[in-house]
Tab-separated table of C-alpha atoms in Angstrom:
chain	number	residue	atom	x	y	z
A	29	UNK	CA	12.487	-35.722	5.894
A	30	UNK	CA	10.820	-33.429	3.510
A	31	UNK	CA	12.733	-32.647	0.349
A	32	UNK	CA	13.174	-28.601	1.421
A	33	UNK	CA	14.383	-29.132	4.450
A	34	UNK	CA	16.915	-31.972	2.847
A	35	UNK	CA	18.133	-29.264	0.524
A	36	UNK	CA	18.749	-26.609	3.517
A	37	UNK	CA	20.227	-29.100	5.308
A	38	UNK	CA	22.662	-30.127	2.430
A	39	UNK	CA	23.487	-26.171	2.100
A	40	UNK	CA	24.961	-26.206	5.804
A	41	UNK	CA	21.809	-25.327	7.665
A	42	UNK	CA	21.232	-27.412	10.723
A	43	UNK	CA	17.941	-29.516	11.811
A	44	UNK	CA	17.741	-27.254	14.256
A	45	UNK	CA	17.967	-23.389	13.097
A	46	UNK	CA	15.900	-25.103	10.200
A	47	UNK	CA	13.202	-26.446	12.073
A	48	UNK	CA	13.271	-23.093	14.351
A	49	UNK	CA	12.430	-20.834	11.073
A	50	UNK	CA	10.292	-22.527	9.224
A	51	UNK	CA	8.058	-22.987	12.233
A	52	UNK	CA	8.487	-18.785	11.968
A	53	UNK	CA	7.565	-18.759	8.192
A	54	UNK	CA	4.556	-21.296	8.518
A	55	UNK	CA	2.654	-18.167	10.726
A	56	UNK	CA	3.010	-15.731	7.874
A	57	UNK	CA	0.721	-15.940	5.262
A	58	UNK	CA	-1.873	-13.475	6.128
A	59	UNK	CA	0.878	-10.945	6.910
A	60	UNK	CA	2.375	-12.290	3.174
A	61	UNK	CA	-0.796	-12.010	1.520
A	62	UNK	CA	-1.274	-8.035	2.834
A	63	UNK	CA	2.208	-7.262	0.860
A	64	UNK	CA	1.300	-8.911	-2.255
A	65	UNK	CA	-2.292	-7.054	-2.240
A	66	UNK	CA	0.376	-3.469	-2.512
A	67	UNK	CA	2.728	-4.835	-4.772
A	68	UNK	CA	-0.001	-6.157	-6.896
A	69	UNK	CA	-1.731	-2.307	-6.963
A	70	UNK	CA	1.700	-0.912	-6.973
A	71	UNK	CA	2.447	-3.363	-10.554
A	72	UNK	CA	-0.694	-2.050	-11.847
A	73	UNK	CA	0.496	1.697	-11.168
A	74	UNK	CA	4.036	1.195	-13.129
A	75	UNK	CA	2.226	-0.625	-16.189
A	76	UNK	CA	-0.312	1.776	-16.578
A	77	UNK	CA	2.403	4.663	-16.228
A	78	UNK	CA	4.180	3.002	-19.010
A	79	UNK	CA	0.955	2.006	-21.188
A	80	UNK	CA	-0.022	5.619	-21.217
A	81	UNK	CA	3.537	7.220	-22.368
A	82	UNK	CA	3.739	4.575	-24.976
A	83	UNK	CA	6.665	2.422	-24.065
A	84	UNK	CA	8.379	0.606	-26.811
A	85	UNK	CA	11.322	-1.510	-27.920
A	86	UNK	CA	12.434	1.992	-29.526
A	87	UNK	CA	13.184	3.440	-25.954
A	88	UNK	CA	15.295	0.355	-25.082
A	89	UNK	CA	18.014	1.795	-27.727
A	90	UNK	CA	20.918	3.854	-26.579
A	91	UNK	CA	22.396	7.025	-26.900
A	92	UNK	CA	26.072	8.108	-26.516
A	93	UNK	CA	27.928	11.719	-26.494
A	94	UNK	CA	25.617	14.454	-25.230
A	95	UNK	CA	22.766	12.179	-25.796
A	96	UNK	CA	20.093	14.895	-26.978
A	97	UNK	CA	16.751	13.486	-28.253
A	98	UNK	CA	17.216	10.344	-26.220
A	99	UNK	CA	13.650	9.011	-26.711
A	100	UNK	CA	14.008	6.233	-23.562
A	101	UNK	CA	15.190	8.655	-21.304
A	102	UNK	CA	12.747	11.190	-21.867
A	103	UNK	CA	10.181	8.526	-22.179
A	104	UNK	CA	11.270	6.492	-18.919
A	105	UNK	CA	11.817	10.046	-16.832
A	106	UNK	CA	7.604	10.833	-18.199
A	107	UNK	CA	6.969	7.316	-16.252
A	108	UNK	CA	8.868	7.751	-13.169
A	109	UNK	CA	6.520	11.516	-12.742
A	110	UNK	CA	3.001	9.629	-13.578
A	111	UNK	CA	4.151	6.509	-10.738
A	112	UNK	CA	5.345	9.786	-7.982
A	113	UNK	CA	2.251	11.829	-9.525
A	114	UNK	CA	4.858	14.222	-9.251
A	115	UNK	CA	4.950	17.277	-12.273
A	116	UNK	CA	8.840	15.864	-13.921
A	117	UNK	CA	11.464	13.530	-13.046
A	118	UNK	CA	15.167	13.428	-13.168
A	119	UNK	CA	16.158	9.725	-13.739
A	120	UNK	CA	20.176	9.471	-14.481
A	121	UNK	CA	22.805	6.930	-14.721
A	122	UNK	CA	25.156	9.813	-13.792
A	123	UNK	CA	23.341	10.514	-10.657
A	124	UNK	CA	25.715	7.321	-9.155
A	125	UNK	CA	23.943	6.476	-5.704
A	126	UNK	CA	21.147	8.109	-3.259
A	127	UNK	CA	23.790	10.282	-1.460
A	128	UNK	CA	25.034	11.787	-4.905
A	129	UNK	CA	21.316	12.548	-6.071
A	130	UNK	CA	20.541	13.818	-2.550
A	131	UNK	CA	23.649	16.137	-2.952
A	132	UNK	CA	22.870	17.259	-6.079
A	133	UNK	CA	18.913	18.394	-5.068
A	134	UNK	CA	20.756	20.293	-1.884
A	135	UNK	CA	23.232	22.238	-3.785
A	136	UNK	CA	20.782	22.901	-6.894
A	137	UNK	CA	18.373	24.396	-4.028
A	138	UNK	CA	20.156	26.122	-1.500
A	139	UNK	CA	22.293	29.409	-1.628
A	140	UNK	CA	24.895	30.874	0.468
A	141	UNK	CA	23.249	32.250	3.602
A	142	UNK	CA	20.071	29.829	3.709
A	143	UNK	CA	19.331	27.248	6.159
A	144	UNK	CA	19.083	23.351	5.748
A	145	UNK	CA	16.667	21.920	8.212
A	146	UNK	CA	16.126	18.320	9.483
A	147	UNK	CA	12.798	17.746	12.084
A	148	UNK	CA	13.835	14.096	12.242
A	149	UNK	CA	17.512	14.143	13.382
A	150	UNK	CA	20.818	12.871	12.781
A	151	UNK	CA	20.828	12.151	8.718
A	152	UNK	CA	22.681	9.030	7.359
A	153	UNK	CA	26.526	9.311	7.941
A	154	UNK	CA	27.588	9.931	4.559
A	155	UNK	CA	25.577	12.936	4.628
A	156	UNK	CA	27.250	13.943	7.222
A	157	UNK	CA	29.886	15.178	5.116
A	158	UNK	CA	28.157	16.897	2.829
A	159	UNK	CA	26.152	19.067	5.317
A	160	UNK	CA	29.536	19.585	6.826
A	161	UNK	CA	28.058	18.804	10.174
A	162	UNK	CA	31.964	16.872	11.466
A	163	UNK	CA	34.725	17.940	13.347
A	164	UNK	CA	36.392	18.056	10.239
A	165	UNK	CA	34.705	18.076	6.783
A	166	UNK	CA	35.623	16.926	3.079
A	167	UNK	CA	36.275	20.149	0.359
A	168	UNK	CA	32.941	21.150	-1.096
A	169	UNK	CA	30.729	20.477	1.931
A	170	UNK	CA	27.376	23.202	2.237
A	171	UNK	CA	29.285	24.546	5.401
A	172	UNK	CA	32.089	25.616	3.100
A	173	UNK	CA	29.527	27.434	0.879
A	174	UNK	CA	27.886	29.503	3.851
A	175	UNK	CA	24.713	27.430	4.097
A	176	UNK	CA	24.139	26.579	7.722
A	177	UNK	CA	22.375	23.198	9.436
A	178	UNK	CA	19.683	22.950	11.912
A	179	UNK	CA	18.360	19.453	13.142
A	180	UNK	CA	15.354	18.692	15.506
A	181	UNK	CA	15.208	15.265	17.147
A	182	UNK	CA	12.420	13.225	17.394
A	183	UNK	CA	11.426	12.282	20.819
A	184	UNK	CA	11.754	9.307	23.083
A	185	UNK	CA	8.899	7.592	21.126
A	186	UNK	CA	9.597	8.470	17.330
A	187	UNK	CA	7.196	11.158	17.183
A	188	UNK	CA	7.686	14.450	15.727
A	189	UNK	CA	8.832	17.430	18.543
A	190	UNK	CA	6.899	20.109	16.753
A	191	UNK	CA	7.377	22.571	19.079
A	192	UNK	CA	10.848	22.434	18.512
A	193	UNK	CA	10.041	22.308	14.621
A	194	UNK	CA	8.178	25.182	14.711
A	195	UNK	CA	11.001	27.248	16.643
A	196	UNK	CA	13.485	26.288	14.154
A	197	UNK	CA	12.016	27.570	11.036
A	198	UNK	CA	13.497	31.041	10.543
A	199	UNK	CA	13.635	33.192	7.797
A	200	UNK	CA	16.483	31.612	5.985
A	201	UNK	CA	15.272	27.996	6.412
A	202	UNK	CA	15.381	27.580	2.873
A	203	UNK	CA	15.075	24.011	2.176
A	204	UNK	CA	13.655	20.934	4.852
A	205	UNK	CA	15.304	17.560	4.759
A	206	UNK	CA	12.952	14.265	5.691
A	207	UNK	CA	14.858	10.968	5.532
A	208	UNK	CA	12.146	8.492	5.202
A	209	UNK	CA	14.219	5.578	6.440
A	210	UNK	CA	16.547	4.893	9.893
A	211	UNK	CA	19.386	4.942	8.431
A	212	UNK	CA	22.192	4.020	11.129
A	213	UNK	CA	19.765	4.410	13.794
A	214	UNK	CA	17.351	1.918	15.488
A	215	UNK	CA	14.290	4.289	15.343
A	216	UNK	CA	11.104	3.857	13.537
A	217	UNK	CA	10.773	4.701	10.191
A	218	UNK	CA	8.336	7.274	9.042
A	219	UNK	CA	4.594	6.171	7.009
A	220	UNK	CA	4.085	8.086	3.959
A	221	UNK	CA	0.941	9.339	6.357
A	222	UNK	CA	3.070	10.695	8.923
A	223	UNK	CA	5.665	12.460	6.100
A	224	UNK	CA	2.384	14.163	4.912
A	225	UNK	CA	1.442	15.618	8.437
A	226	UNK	CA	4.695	17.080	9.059
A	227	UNK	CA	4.866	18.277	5.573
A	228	UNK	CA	1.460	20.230	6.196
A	229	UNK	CA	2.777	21.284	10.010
A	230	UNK	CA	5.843	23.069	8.226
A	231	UNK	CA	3.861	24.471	5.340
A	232	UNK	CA	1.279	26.265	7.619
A	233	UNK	CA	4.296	28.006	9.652
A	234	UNK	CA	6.076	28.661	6.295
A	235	UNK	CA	4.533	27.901	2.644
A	236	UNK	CA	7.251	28.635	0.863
A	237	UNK	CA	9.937	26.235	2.669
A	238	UNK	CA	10.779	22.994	-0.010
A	239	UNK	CA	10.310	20.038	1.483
A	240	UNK	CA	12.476	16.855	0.581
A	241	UNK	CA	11.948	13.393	1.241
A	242	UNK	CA	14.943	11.139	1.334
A	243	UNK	CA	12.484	7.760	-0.400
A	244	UNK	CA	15.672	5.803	-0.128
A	245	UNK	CA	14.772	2.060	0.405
A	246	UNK	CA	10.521	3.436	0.903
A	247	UNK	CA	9.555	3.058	-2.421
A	248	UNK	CA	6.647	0.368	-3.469
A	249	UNK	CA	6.285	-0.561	-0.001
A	250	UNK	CA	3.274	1.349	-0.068
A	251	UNK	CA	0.696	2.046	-2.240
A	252	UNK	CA	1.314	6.246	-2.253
A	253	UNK	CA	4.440	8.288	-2.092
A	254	UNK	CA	5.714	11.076	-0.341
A	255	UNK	CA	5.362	13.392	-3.364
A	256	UNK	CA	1.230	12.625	-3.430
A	257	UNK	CA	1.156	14.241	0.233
A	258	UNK	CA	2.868	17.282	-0.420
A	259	UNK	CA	6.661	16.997	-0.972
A	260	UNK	CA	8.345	19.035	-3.422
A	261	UNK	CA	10.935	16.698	-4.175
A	262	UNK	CA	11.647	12.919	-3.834
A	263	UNK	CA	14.816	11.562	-4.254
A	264	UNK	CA	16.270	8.007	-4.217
A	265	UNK	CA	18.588	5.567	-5.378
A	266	UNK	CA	18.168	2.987	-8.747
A	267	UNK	CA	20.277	0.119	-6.744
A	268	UNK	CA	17.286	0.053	-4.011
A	269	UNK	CA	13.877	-0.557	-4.600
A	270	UNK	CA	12.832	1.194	-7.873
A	271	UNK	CA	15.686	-0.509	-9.722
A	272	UNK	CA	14.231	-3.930	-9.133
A	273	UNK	CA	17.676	-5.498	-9.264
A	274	UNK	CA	18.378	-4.950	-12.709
A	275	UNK	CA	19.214	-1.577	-12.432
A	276	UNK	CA	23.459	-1.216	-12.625
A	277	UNK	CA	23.695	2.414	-11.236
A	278	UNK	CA	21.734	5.476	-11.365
A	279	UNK	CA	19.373	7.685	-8.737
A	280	UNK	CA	15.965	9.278	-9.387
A	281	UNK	CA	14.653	12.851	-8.283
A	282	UNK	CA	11.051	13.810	-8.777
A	283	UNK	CA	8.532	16.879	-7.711
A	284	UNK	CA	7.739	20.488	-9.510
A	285	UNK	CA	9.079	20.893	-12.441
A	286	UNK	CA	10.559	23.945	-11.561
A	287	UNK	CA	12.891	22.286	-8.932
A	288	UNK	CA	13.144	19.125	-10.971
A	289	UNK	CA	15.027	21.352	-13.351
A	290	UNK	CA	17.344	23.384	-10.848
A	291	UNK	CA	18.372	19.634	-9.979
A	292	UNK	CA	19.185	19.076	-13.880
A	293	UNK	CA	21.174	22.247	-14.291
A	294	UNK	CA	23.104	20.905	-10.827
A	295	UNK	CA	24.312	17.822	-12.351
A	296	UNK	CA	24.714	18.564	-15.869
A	297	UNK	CA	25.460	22.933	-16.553
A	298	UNK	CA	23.439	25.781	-16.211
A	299	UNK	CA	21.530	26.161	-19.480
A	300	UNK	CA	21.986	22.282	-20.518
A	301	UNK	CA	19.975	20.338	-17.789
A	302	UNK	CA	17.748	17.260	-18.929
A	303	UNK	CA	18.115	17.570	-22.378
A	304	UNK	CA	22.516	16.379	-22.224
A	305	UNK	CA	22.965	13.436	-20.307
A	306	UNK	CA	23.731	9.716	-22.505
A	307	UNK	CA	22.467	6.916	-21.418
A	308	UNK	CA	24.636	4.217	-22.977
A	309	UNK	CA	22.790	1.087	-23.235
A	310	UNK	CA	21.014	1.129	-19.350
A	311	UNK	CA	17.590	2.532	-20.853
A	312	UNK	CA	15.930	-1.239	-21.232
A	313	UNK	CA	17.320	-2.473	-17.499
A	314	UNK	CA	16.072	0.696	-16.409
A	315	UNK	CA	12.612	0.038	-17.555
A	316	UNK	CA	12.708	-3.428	-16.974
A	317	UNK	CA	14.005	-2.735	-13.556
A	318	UNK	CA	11.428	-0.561	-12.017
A	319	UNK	CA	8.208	-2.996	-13.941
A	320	UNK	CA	9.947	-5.614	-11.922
A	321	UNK	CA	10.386	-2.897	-9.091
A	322	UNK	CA	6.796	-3.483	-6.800
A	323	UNK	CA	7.409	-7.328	-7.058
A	324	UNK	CA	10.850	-7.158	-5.457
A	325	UNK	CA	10.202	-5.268	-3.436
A	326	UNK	CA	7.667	-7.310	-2.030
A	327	UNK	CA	9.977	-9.878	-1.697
A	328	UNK	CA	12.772	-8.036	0.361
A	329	UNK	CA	9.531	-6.690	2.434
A	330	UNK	CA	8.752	-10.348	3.206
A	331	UNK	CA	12.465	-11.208	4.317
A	332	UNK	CA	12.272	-8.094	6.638
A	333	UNK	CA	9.503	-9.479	8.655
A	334	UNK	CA	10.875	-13.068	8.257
A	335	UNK	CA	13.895	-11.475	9.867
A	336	UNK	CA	11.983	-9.437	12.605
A	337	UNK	CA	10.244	-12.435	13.503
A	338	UNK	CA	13.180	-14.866	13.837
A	339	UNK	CA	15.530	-12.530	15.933
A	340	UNK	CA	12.253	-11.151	18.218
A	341	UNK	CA	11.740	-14.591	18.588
A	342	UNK	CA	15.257	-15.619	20.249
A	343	UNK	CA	14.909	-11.623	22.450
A	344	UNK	CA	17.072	-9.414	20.288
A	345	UNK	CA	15.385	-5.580	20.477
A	346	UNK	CA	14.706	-5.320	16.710
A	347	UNK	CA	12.670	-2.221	14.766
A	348	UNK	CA	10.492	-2.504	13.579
A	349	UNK	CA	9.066	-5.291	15.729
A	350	UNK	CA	7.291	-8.475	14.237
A	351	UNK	CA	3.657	-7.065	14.037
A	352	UNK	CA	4.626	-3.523	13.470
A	353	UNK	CA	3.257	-2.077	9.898
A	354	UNK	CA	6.157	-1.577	7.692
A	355	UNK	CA	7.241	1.663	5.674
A	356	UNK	CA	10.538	0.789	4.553
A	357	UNK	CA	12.551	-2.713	3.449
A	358	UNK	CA	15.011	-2.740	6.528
A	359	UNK	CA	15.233	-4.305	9.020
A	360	UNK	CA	17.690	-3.392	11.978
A	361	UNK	CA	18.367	-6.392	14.630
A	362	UNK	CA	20.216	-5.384	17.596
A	363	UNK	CA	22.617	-7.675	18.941
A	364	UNK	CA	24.669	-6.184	21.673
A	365	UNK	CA	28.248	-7.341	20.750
A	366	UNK	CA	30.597	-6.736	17.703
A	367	UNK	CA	31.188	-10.356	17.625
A	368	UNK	CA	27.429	-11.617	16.488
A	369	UNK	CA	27.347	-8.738	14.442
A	370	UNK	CA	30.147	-9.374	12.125
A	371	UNK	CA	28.861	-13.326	12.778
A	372	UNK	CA	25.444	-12.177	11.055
A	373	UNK	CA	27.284	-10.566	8.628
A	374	UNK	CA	29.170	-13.660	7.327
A	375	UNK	CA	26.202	-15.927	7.462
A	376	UNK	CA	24.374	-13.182	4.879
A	377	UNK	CA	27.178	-13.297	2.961
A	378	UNK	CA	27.519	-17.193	2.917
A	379	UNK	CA	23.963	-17.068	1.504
A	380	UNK	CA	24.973	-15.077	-1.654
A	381	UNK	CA	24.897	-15.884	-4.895
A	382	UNK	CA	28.021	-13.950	-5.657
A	383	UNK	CA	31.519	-13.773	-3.139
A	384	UNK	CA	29.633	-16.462	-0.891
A	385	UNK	CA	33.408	-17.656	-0.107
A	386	UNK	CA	34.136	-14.607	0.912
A	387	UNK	CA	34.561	-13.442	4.704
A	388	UNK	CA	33.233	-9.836	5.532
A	389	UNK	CA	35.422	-8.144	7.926
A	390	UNK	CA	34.456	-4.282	9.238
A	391	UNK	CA	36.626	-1.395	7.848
A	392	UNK	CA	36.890	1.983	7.717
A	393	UNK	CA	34.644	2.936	4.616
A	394	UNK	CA	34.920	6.483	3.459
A	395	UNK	CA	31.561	8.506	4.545
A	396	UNK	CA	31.856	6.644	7.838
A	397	UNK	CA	32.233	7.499	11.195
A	398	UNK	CA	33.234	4.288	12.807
A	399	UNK	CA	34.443	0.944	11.332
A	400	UNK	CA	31.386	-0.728	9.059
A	401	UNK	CA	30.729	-4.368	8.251
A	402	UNK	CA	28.913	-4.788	5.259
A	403	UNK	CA	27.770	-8.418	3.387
A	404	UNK	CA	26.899	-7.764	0.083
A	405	UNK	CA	27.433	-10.762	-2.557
A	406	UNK	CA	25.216	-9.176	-5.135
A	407	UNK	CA	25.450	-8.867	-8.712
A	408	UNK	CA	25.361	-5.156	-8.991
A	409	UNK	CA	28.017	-3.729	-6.852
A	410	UNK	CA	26.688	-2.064	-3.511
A	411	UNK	CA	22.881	-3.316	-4.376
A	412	UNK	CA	20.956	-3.239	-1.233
A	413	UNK	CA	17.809	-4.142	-2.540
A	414	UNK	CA	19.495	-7.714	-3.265
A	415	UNK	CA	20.278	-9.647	0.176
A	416	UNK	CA	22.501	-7.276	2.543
A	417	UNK	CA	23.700	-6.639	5.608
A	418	UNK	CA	25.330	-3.700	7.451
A	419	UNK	CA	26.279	-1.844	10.470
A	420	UNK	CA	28.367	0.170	12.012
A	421	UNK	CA	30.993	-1.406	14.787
A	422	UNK	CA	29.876	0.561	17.870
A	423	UNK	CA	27.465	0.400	20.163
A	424	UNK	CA	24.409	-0.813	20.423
A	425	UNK	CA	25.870	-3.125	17.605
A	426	UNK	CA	22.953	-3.205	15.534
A	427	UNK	CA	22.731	-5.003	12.395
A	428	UNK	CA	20.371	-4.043	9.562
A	429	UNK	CA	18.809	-6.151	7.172
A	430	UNK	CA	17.866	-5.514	3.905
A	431	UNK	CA	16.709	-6.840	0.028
A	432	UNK	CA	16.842	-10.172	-1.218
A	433	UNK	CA	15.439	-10.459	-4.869
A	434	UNK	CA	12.857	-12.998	-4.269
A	435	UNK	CA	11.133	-13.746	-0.195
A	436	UNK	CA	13.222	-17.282	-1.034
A	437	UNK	CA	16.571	-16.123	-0.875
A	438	UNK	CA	15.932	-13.448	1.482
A	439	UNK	CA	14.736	-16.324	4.095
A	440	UNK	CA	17.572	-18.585	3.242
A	441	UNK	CA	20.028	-15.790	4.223
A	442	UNK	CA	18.078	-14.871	7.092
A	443	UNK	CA	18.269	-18.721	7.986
A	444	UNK	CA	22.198	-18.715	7.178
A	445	UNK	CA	22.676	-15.737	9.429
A	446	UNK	CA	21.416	-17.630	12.501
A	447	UNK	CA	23.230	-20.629	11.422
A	448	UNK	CA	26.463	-18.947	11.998
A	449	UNK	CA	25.312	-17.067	15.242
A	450	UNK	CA	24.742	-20.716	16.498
A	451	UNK	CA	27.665	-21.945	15.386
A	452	UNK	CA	29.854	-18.869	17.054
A	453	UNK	CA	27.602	-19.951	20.566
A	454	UNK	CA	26.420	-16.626	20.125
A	455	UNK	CA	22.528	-17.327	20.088
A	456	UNK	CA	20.698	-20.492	21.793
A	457	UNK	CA	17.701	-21.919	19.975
A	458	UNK	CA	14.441	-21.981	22.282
């Protein structure tokens, strides 16, 4: 017996489920070496980015009160705009997660009387709430201000109904909402390519509509973003991709300046904007974070595929499928019964570093419409660019996958997760 399979073995993985995916892994070094080839052009990118706007050990100090002339702020928020090409950047601790920074661009953009638009459906449920598109809706939602909703679904296949599109841009469609990734829904996630084409479809029927790109869990995976093929804004989280895993909070927005600082007067005060805003000791992990930021990503890209592979493997529907090309770091598995889901939930857990004793049970999570499970032992609270798992409990019962710091870890919770669906007798090995 080899000495890795030994040391899976003595971690409570089976002969078996081991055997099964390393014969998986063993097939994926071309597919391996395609990712690194990005994240190696995509490491370039950041260093360069920070090479030109001088990074040094002087930005890593911290600022506290209103935090005017906060030299790594202003120097780390230059960076983010030369990586997006984009003309500024707004790049916050106090922007607390993607939803929050996503809220903010809405409300700095959109007025009473205008129109929100979405041509690729249903956005993530805890946007839901914000739009004001339930039954009933928190205080403060864009309903409550007068600003109305309008959604287009894609069709059967995933591709854009641009008819439909075109009918539903009307005079007050102010602003146009693209989420990048699936969110709670099994359906293909969108190429930076395909975000430019509808981008340019919607600018030729009305120029002066914003478009927004929801990058959350996109970013790196390529080697171009959605703001080099015509967004006006970008906006995404710092505990996903571009925080690299160092990152302890925070959310990024970038595009024209102009709407870059609408966004700033949004979350700070009209007439303040970028230049309040402290950062209290998170400027070096910030930096640190998104050099480190292609690399992981590649990593949690690797475990996605891993995952694909494994679960295609044993005929779970999963999206996108083993070959596919990739465009975001998750990975959704559907399993067809509560029961494996929560049992792929613990066995992602089990593989943490941090609360690997713990049992994950589903609960109602504020921002949620149905019960969630989610298997998180990470060392930044909520992290899902670390090793993850979530999903709602209600049919189809899909599970998605996502992070893991290095392609290790991310295939030794992969591997965990099947262990406990064989364990349960809820998944037969081939």
């Amino acid at each position: 017996m080899n000495l890795l399979k030994k040391s899976y073995m003595d971690a409570g993985i089976s002969p078996e489920v081991y055997d099964y995916c390393h014969g998986i892994s063993s097939r994926m070094k071309d597919r391996f070496a395609q990712i690194d080839q990005v994240a190696e052009l995509n490491q370039i990118k950041v260093l360069r980015a920070m090479q030109k706007n001088r990074v040094s050990a002087a930005c890593f100090e911290s600022s506290t009160g209103y935090g005017y002339d906060d030299l790594g702020r202003e120097t780390l928020e230059a960076v983010y705009a030369d990586v997006f090409r984009a003309e500024s950047a707004l790049v916050r601790p106090q922007l607390t997660c993607g939803t929050h920074a996503l809220t903010v661009a809405l409300s700095a953009m959109l007025r009473p009387g205008d129109e929100l638009l979405s041509p690729v459906g249903r956005p993530y449920d805890t946007l839901e709430g914000v739009i004001g598109t339930r039954e009933v809706n928190p205080p403060g939602s864009l309903k409550e201000f007068g600003i109305s909703y309008r959604q287009v679904d894609l069709l059967p296949d995933g591709s854009f109904d641009f008819e439909r599109i075109k009918a539903a841009l009307r005079d007050n469609t102010k602003l146009v909402t693209i989420q990048r990734s699936k969110g709670y829904d099994p359906r293909p996630t969108l190429s930076v390519e395909r975000i430019g084409e509808l981008i340019a479809f919607i600018k030729s029927i009305k120029p002066d509509v914003i478009c927004m790109v929801d990058n959350c869990y996109g970013e790196f995976v390529e080697t171009i973003e959605p703001t080099e093929v015509g967004a006006d804004l970008c906006v995404g989280s710092l505990i996903k991709n571009p925080g690299g895993g160092l990152a302890p909070i925070g959310g990024y927005i970038v595009g024209k300046e102009k709407l870059v600082d609408l966004c700033a007067y949004r979350l700070t005060a009209p007439g303040l904007g970028k230049e309040v805003g402290a950062t209290l000791g998170v400027n070096q992990a910030f930096f640190q974070g998104f050099f480190l930021a292609p690399t992981v990503t590649a990593g949690a890209l690797k475990g996605a595929i891993f995952a694909a592979n494994v679960y295609e493997g044993l005929g779970f529907p999963v999206v996108p499928d083993g070959t596919e090309s990739r465009h975001d770091i998750i990975q959704a598995v559907t399993l067809g019964s509560p029961e494996a889901v929560i049992a792929f939930c613990k066995g992602i857990q089990a593989g943490s570093p941090v609360d690997s004793h713990v049992a994950p049970e589903p609960y109602a999570m504020p921002g949620y419409h149905s019960d969630v499970i989610m298997a998180a032992g990470a060392f930044v609270q909520g992290s899902s660019i670390e090793l993850s798992a979530d999903g709602p409990i209600e049919p189809p019962y899909a599970v998605y996958f996502q992070g893991g710091l290095t392609w290790y870890h991310a295939r030794f919770g992969i591997t965990m997760s099947l262990q406990y669906l064989v364990q349960e007798n809820l998944v037969k090995l081939p």
